[in-house]
Amino acid sequence: MDSTTTAAGTLSPFAKDLHLGNSLSREKERFEPYNPPYVGMYVCGPTVYSNVHLGNVRTFLTFDVVYRYLIHLGYKVRYVRNITDVGHLTGDTDDGEDKIGKKARLENLEPMEVVQRYTNDFHDVMRVFRILPPSIEPTATGHIVEQIAMIEKIIENGFAYEANGSVYFDVRKFAESHHYGELSGRKIDELQNQTRALDGQDEKRDPLDFALWKKADASHLMHWPSPWSEGFPGWHLECSVMSTKYLGRTFDIHGGGMDLKFPHHECEIAQNMGAHGPEQPVRYWLHGNMLTVNGRKMSKSEGNGFTPEELITGNHKLLEKGYSPMTVRFFMLQGHYAGTLDFSNPALQAAEKGLERLMGAWGLLADLKPCESGEAAPDLAALRARAYAAMNDDFNTPVLIAVLYDAVKVVNSVAAGRMVLNAEGIDTLRALFSDFAADILGLEQEVAGGAGDGDRTDGLMEVICTLRSEAKANKDWATADLIRDRLTELGVQIKDGKDGTSWTFD
RNA sequence: GGUCUGGUGGCCGAGUGGCUAGGCUCAGCUCUGCAAAAGCUGCUACAGCGGUUCGAAUCCGCUCCAGACCUCCA
């Protein structure tokens, strides 16, 4: 699925009803792109100094669904998600050292080796969870020149100053003519007392000021020449630079995790306005909420984060068993992105069972036989309208999933011969699953082992089921049950239906 | 201390001024050789206290509780 395959330039009639929860206004607003049918979307990507955990995955999944839905509606979306490969100060030591650089020294690796390793890991994880790659995935180190240019502009406009080779954003000065703190609801005077002593604090005119450029000391492995010093860019700057470069000074959607709202996103706005003028750079700010574990935020520092590998294998002290990536994807989509979601074994198991039922019905859909004489079928068009209504209501995936379960009941009833549908009805159901379950939610059947050998497996199973049916016909229950029990042990479920026996893999 | 979010049935999790969320679990029923699957039914829900209203879980106020952010974090 990509934007070029959508109907040429035609927007779905449902597109006009899309509403987004805008963090900036704190209200649900109707989505009106700046320049339809084009949509620009920027999402803060990972800092590649360690493996991503599930909390990170949740955010990228959230915006994956946003991306998929916008494309489905017919928008031409340019989705930019950056890779932060330089620029974040370390928090625990307060020495202002670059995270990537620090990690590199510890492991005796080149900084870019670290970056590459964890970028690869990140991409692997995205693939496992079926999260689509963005249109552009720019890196901070690839945009040093642009970052320097933006700093120069901000200085030129009087909102930044140089001190001892470093450059700081002048928050007080900016706040005289702009609303600093609008996004996060923070008031500048209250922030004043809260900042604690960071490196270079003495160079700042005000504790609130944040770094645009930092002079590198001898311990730094990553540094670049600039008009001010040999150094590195501040950690808010890259997103301002790259969003502007690829999406323009005004663009539609900016996404990221809730924890980036302040200071990161607030600083981004200040930088954009400081460089380009007073217009809001972003029309709709979307913030995904945190994934919690036993009520606590999952984070690197808490040590309560699962890596995807631990999750799949179940090899973690908080996990009772392993869960497939699709189960986790489905689990996350059963909650709304703007609310916290608690990760627990019972919840995962519920999602696993629920997904199985959904997928089971979806599988049956392929073989459903139409019946033209069918009596009044359920109103399947209404089902589709409800699906759109759910997504249009700020991407309400849990409600969409509830709609899909209504479809599951119809499918199962038809498959069991309790209900009949004409061809049109079946097509409507198929389109519903194909559009909403597959394209928009990104759910797909997980193939069990032995992939690529499907025909032979089918043939073998057919033989086995035939033998068992004969045993049943002869009332040879012992043989029939033996076959079933042995298959169950092997992870093959036997289901006796009215029209014969079907089977599924675990 | 400041800013903000949330407290929904056994569990997870939507939603809303009056109309079934949904999933999972559990119990019963239908179907079935049995089981599984599937379908149906049920499992007394909206933190507490006030207020507004014909009517509030949904709006307002207060209280309690939890979490996030204020410092790197999706």
mmCIF file of C-alpha atoms in Angstrom, chain A residues 41-214:
data_model
loop_
_atom_site.group_PDB
_atom_site.id
_atom_site.type_symbol
_atom_site.label_atom_id
_atom_site.label_comp_id
_atom_site.label_asym_id
_atom_site.label_seq_id
_atom_site.Cartn_x
_atom_site.Cartn_y
_atom_site.Cartn_z
ATOM 1 C CA MET A 41 3.153 14.697 8.877
ATOM 2 C CA TYR A 42 6.198 14.718 11.119
ATOM 3 C CA VAL A 43 6.790 12.309 13.975
ATOM 4 C CA CYS A 44 9.710 12.382 16.387
ATOM 5 C CA GLY A 45 11.634 9.181 15.846
ATOM 6 C CA PRO A 46 13.945 7.248 18.129
ATOM 7 C CA THR A 47 17.310 8.168 19.551
ATOM 8 C CA VAL A 48 19.447 5.321 18.381
ATOM 9 C CA TYR A 49 21.671 4.647 21.337
ATOM 10 C CA SER A 50 19.876 1.533 22.599
ATOM 11 C CA ASN A 51 17.198 -0.932 21.610
ATOM 12 C CA VAL A 52 13.681 0.362 21.308
ATOM 13 C CA HIS A 53 11.167 -0.962 23.778
ATOM 14 C CA LEU A 54 7.429 -1.494 23.497
ATOM 15 C CA GLY A 55 6.590 1.974 24.692
ATOM 16 C CA ASN A 56 8.409 3.372 21.701
ATOM 17 C CA VAL A 57 6.636 0.902 19.506
ATOM 18 C CA ARG A 58 3.272 2.133 20.711
ATOM 19 C CA THR A 59 3.915 5.666 19.546
ATOM 20 C CA PHE A 60 5.115 4.596 16.139
ATOM 21 C CA LEU A 61 2.164 2.246 15.859
ATOM 22 C CA THR A 62 -0.206 5.096 16.668
ATOM 23 C CA PHE A 63 1.114 7.202 13.850
ATOM 24 C CA ASP A 64 1.344 4.216 11.567
ATOM 25 C CA VAL A 65 -2.421 3.928 11.825
ATOM 26 C CA VAL A 66 -2.833 7.667 11.317
ATOM 27 C CA TYR A 67 -0.657 7.411 8.223
ATOM 28 C CA ARG A 68 -2.529 4.403 6.913
ATOM 29 C CA TYR A 69 -5.896 6.010 7.445
ATOM 30 C CA LEU A 70 -4.951 9.276 5.762
ATOM 31 C CA ILE A 71 -3.731 7.307 2.776
ATOM 32 C CA HIS A 72 -6.907 5.275 2.786
ATOM 33 C CA LEU A 73 -8.949 8.468 2.682
ATOM 34 C CA GLY A 74 -7.064 9.416 -0.452
ATOM 35 C CA TYR A 75 -4.625 11.956 0.893
ATOM 36 C CA LYS A 76 -1.145 12.214 -0.559
ATOM 37 C CA VAL A 77 0.831 11.929 2.614
ATOM 38 C CA ARG A 78 4.447 12.797 3.117
ATOM 39 C CA TYR A 79 5.381 11.190 6.383
ATOM 40 C CA VAL A 80 8.693 12.259 7.885
ATOM 41 C CA ARG A 81 10.065 10.424 10.889
ATOM 42 C CA ASN A 82 13.565 11.280 11.960
ATOM 43 C CA ILE A 83 16.398 9.265 13.388
ATOM 44 C CA THR A 84 18.126 11.104 16.204
ATOM 45 C CA ASP A 85 21.739 10.078 15.866
ATOM 46 C CA VAL A 86 23.293 12.939 17.780
ATOM 47 C CA GLY A 87 22.363 15.725 20.057
ATOM 48 C CA HIS A 88 20.767 14.485 23.238
ATOM 49 C CA LEU A 89 22.531 15.421 26.412
ATOM 50 C CA THR A 90 22.876 12.676 28.945
ATOM 51 C CA GLY A 91 20.669 13.101 31.925
ATOM 52 C CA ASP A 92 22.368 11.180 34.669
ATOM 53 C CA THR A 93 25.727 12.839 34.638
ATOM 54 C CA ASP A 94 24.805 16.374 33.663
ATOM 55 C CA ASP A 95 28.061 16.702 31.839
ATOM 56 C CA GLY A 96 26.405 17.676 28.637
ATOM 57 C CA GLU A 97 27.939 14.761 26.886
ATOM 58 C CA ASP A 98 26.304 13.409 23.817
ATOM 59 C CA LYS A 99 24.428 10.162 24.349
ATOM 60 C CA ILE A 100 25.640 8.566 21.187
ATOM 61 C CA GLY A 101 29.210 9.589 21.867
ATOM 62 C CA LYS A 102 29.089 8.228 25.379
ATOM 63 C CA LYS A 103 27.736 4.896 24.336
ATOM 64 C CA ALA A 104 30.380 4.640 21.669
ATOM 65 C CA ARG A 105 33.214 5.134 24.114
ATOM 66 C CA LEU A 106 31.831 2.537 26.439
ATOM 67 C CA GLU A 107 31.653 -0.045 23.756
ATOM 68 C CA ASN A 108 34.778 0.987 21.863
ATOM 69 C CA LEU A 109 32.790 1.571 18.783
ATOM 70 C CA GLU A 110 32.720 4.371 16.315
ATOM 71 C CA PRO A 111 29.721 6.580 17.052
ATOM 72 C CA MET A 112 28.281 5.870 13.658
ATOM 73 C CA GLU A 113 28.689 2.178 14.340
ATOM 74 C CA VAL A 114 26.440 2.544 17.337
ATOM 75 C CA VAL A 115 24.004 4.558 15.289
ATOM 76 C CA GLN A 116 23.925 1.956 12.574
ATOM 77 C CA ARG A 117 23.476 -0.941 14.929
ATOM 78 C CA TYR A 118 20.497 0.539 16.730
ATOM 79 C CA THR A 119 19.022 1.969 13.574
ATOM 80 C CA ASN A 120 19.055 -1.519 12.128
ATOM 81 C CA ASP A 121 17.455 -2.838 15.281
ATOM 82 C CA PHE A 122 14.797 -0.156 15.111
ATOM 83 C CA HIS A 123 13.969 -1.014 11.525
ATOM 84 C CA ASP A 124 13.772 -4.695 12.355
ATOM 85 C CA VAL A 125 11.316 -3.959 15.131
ATOM 86 C CA MET A 126 9.187 -1.756 12.923
ATOM 87 C CA ARG A 127 9.030 -4.524 10.363
ATOM 88 C CA VAL A 128 8.081 -7.145 12.927
ATOM 89 C CA PHE A 129 5.133 -5.053 14.053
ATOM 90 C CA ARG A 130 4.138 -4.259 10.488
ATOM 91 C CA ILE A 131 4.727 -0.557 10.932
ATOM 92 C CA LEU A 132 5.117 1.042 7.530
ATOM 93 C CA PRO A 133 8.303 2.936 6.767
ATOM 94 C CA PRO A 134 7.864 6.690 6.512
ATOM 95 C CA SER A 135 8.253 8.598 3.271
ATOM 96 C CA ILE A 136 11.448 10.210 4.503
ATOM 97 C CA GLU A 137 13.588 9.141 7.434
ATOM 98 C CA PRO A 138 16.143 11.903 7.835
ATOM 99 C CA THR A 139 18.992 11.863 10.322
ATOM 100 C CA ALA A 140 20.212 14.685 12.508
ATOM 101 C CA THR A 141 23.820 14.202 11.450
ATOM 102 C CA GLY A 142 22.750 14.497 7.847
ATOM 103 C CA HIS A 143 21.407 17.981 8.483
ATOM 104 C CA ILE A 144 24.162 19.789 10.348
ATOM 105 C CA VAL A 145 24.464 22.403 7.636
ATOM 106 C CA GLU A 146 20.763 23.204 7.796
ATOM 107 C CA GLN A 147 20.847 23.292 11.571
ATOM 108 C CA ILE A 148 23.657 25.836 11.531
ATOM 109 C CA ALA A 149 21.710 27.909 9.028
ATOM 110 C CA MET A 150 18.643 27.868 11.244
ATOM 111 C CA ILE A 151 20.655 28.946 14.271
ATOM 112 C CA GLU A 152 22.041 31.850 12.264
ATOM 113 C CA LYS A 153 18.543 32.887 11.372
ATOM 114 C CA ILE A 154 17.374 32.747 14.964
ATOM 115 C CA ILE A 155 20.351 34.825 16.060
ATOM 116 C CA GLU A 156 19.658 37.275 13.252
ATOM 117 C CA ASN A 157 16.097 37.635 14.493
ATOM 118 C CA GLY A 158 17.373 38.372 17.965
ATOM 119 C CA PHE A 159 16.115 35.258 19.712
ATOM 120 C CA ALA A 160 19.453 33.593 20.363
ATOM 121 C CA TYR A 161 22.903 34.566 21.533
ATOM 122 C CA GLU A 162 26.364 33.095 21.536
ATOM 123 C CA ALA A 163 28.282 32.521 24.738
ATOM 124 C CA ASN A 164 31.670 30.924 24.913
ATOM 125 C CA GLY A 165 31.251 29.037 21.656
ATOM 126 C CA SER A 166 27.773 27.802 22.471
ATOM 127 C CA VAL A 167 24.510 29.295 21.271
ATOM 128 C CA TYR A 168 21.385 29.525 23.411
ATOM 129 C CA PHE A 169 17.798 30.335 22.639
ATOM 130 C CA ASP A 170 16.675 33.435 24.499
ATOM 131 C CA VAL A 171 13.391 32.284 25.975
ATOM 132 C CA ARG A 172 12.648 35.525 27.854
ATOM 133 C CA LYS A 173 13.166 37.604 24.758
ATOM 134 C CA PHE A 174 11.029 35.240 22.732
ATOM 135 C CA ALA A 175 8.269 35.301 25.316
ATOM 136 C CA GLU A 176 7.982 39.072 25.062
ATOM 137 C CA SER A 177 6.392 38.697 21.655
ATOM 138 C CA HIS A 178 5.274 35.074 21.612
ATOM 139 C CA HIS A 179 3.406 32.658 23.794
ATOM 140 C CA TYR A 180 6.081 30.311 25.084
ATOM 141 C CA GLY A 181 4.379 27.434 26.877
ATOM 142 C CA GLU A 182 1.172 27.421 24.874
ATOM 143 C CA LEU A 183 1.421 23.765 23.911
ATOM 144 C CA SER A 184 2.356 22.382 27.300
ATOM 145 C CA GLY A 185 0.306 24.792 29.388
ATOM 146 C CA ARG A 186 3.391 25.958 31.226
ATOM 147 C CA LYS A 187 3.890 29.461 32.473
ATOM 148 C CA ILE A 188 7.258 30.981 32.083
ATOM 149 C CA ASP A 189 7.418 32.391 35.598
ATOM 150 C CA GLU A 190 6.583 29.059 37.137
ATOM 151 C CA LEU A 191 9.194 27.328 35.069
ATOM 152 C CA GLN A 192 11.716 29.843 36.271
ATOM 153 C CA ASN A 193 12.128 28.348 39.721
ATOM 154 C CA GLN A 194 12.130 24.759 38.593
ATOM 155 C CA THR A 195 15.140 24.460 36.373
ATOM 156 C CA ARG A 196 18.053 22.803 37.985
ATOM 157 C CA ALA A 197 21.745 23.347 37.406
ATOM 158 C CA LEU A 198 22.741 21.943 34.058
ATOM 159 C CA ASP A 199 26.039 22.114 32.344
ATOM 160 C CA GLY A 200 26.687 25.535 30.861
ATOM 161 C CA GLN A 201 24.094 27.136 33.079
ATOM 162 C CA ASP A 202 26.500 29.935 33.872
ATOM 163 C CA GLU A 203 26.762 30.752 30.180
ATOM 164 C CA LYS A 204 23.043 31.269 29.864
ATOM 165 C CA ARG A 205 21.404 34.588 30.389
ATOM 166 C CA ASP A 206 18.459 32.795 31.896
ATOM 167 C CA PRO A 207 18.024 29.273 33.236
ATOM 168 C CA LEU A 208 15.125 28.722 30.868
ATOM 169 C CA ASP A 209 17.276 29.200 27.812
ATOM 170 C CA PHE A 210 18.072 26.048 25.906
ATOM 171 C CA ALA A 211 21.010 25.133 23.741
ATOM 172 C CA LEU A 212 20.952 25.437 19.985
ATOM 173 C CA TRP A 213 24.645 24.702 19.631
ATOM 174 C CA LYS A 214 27.063 23.304 22.163
#
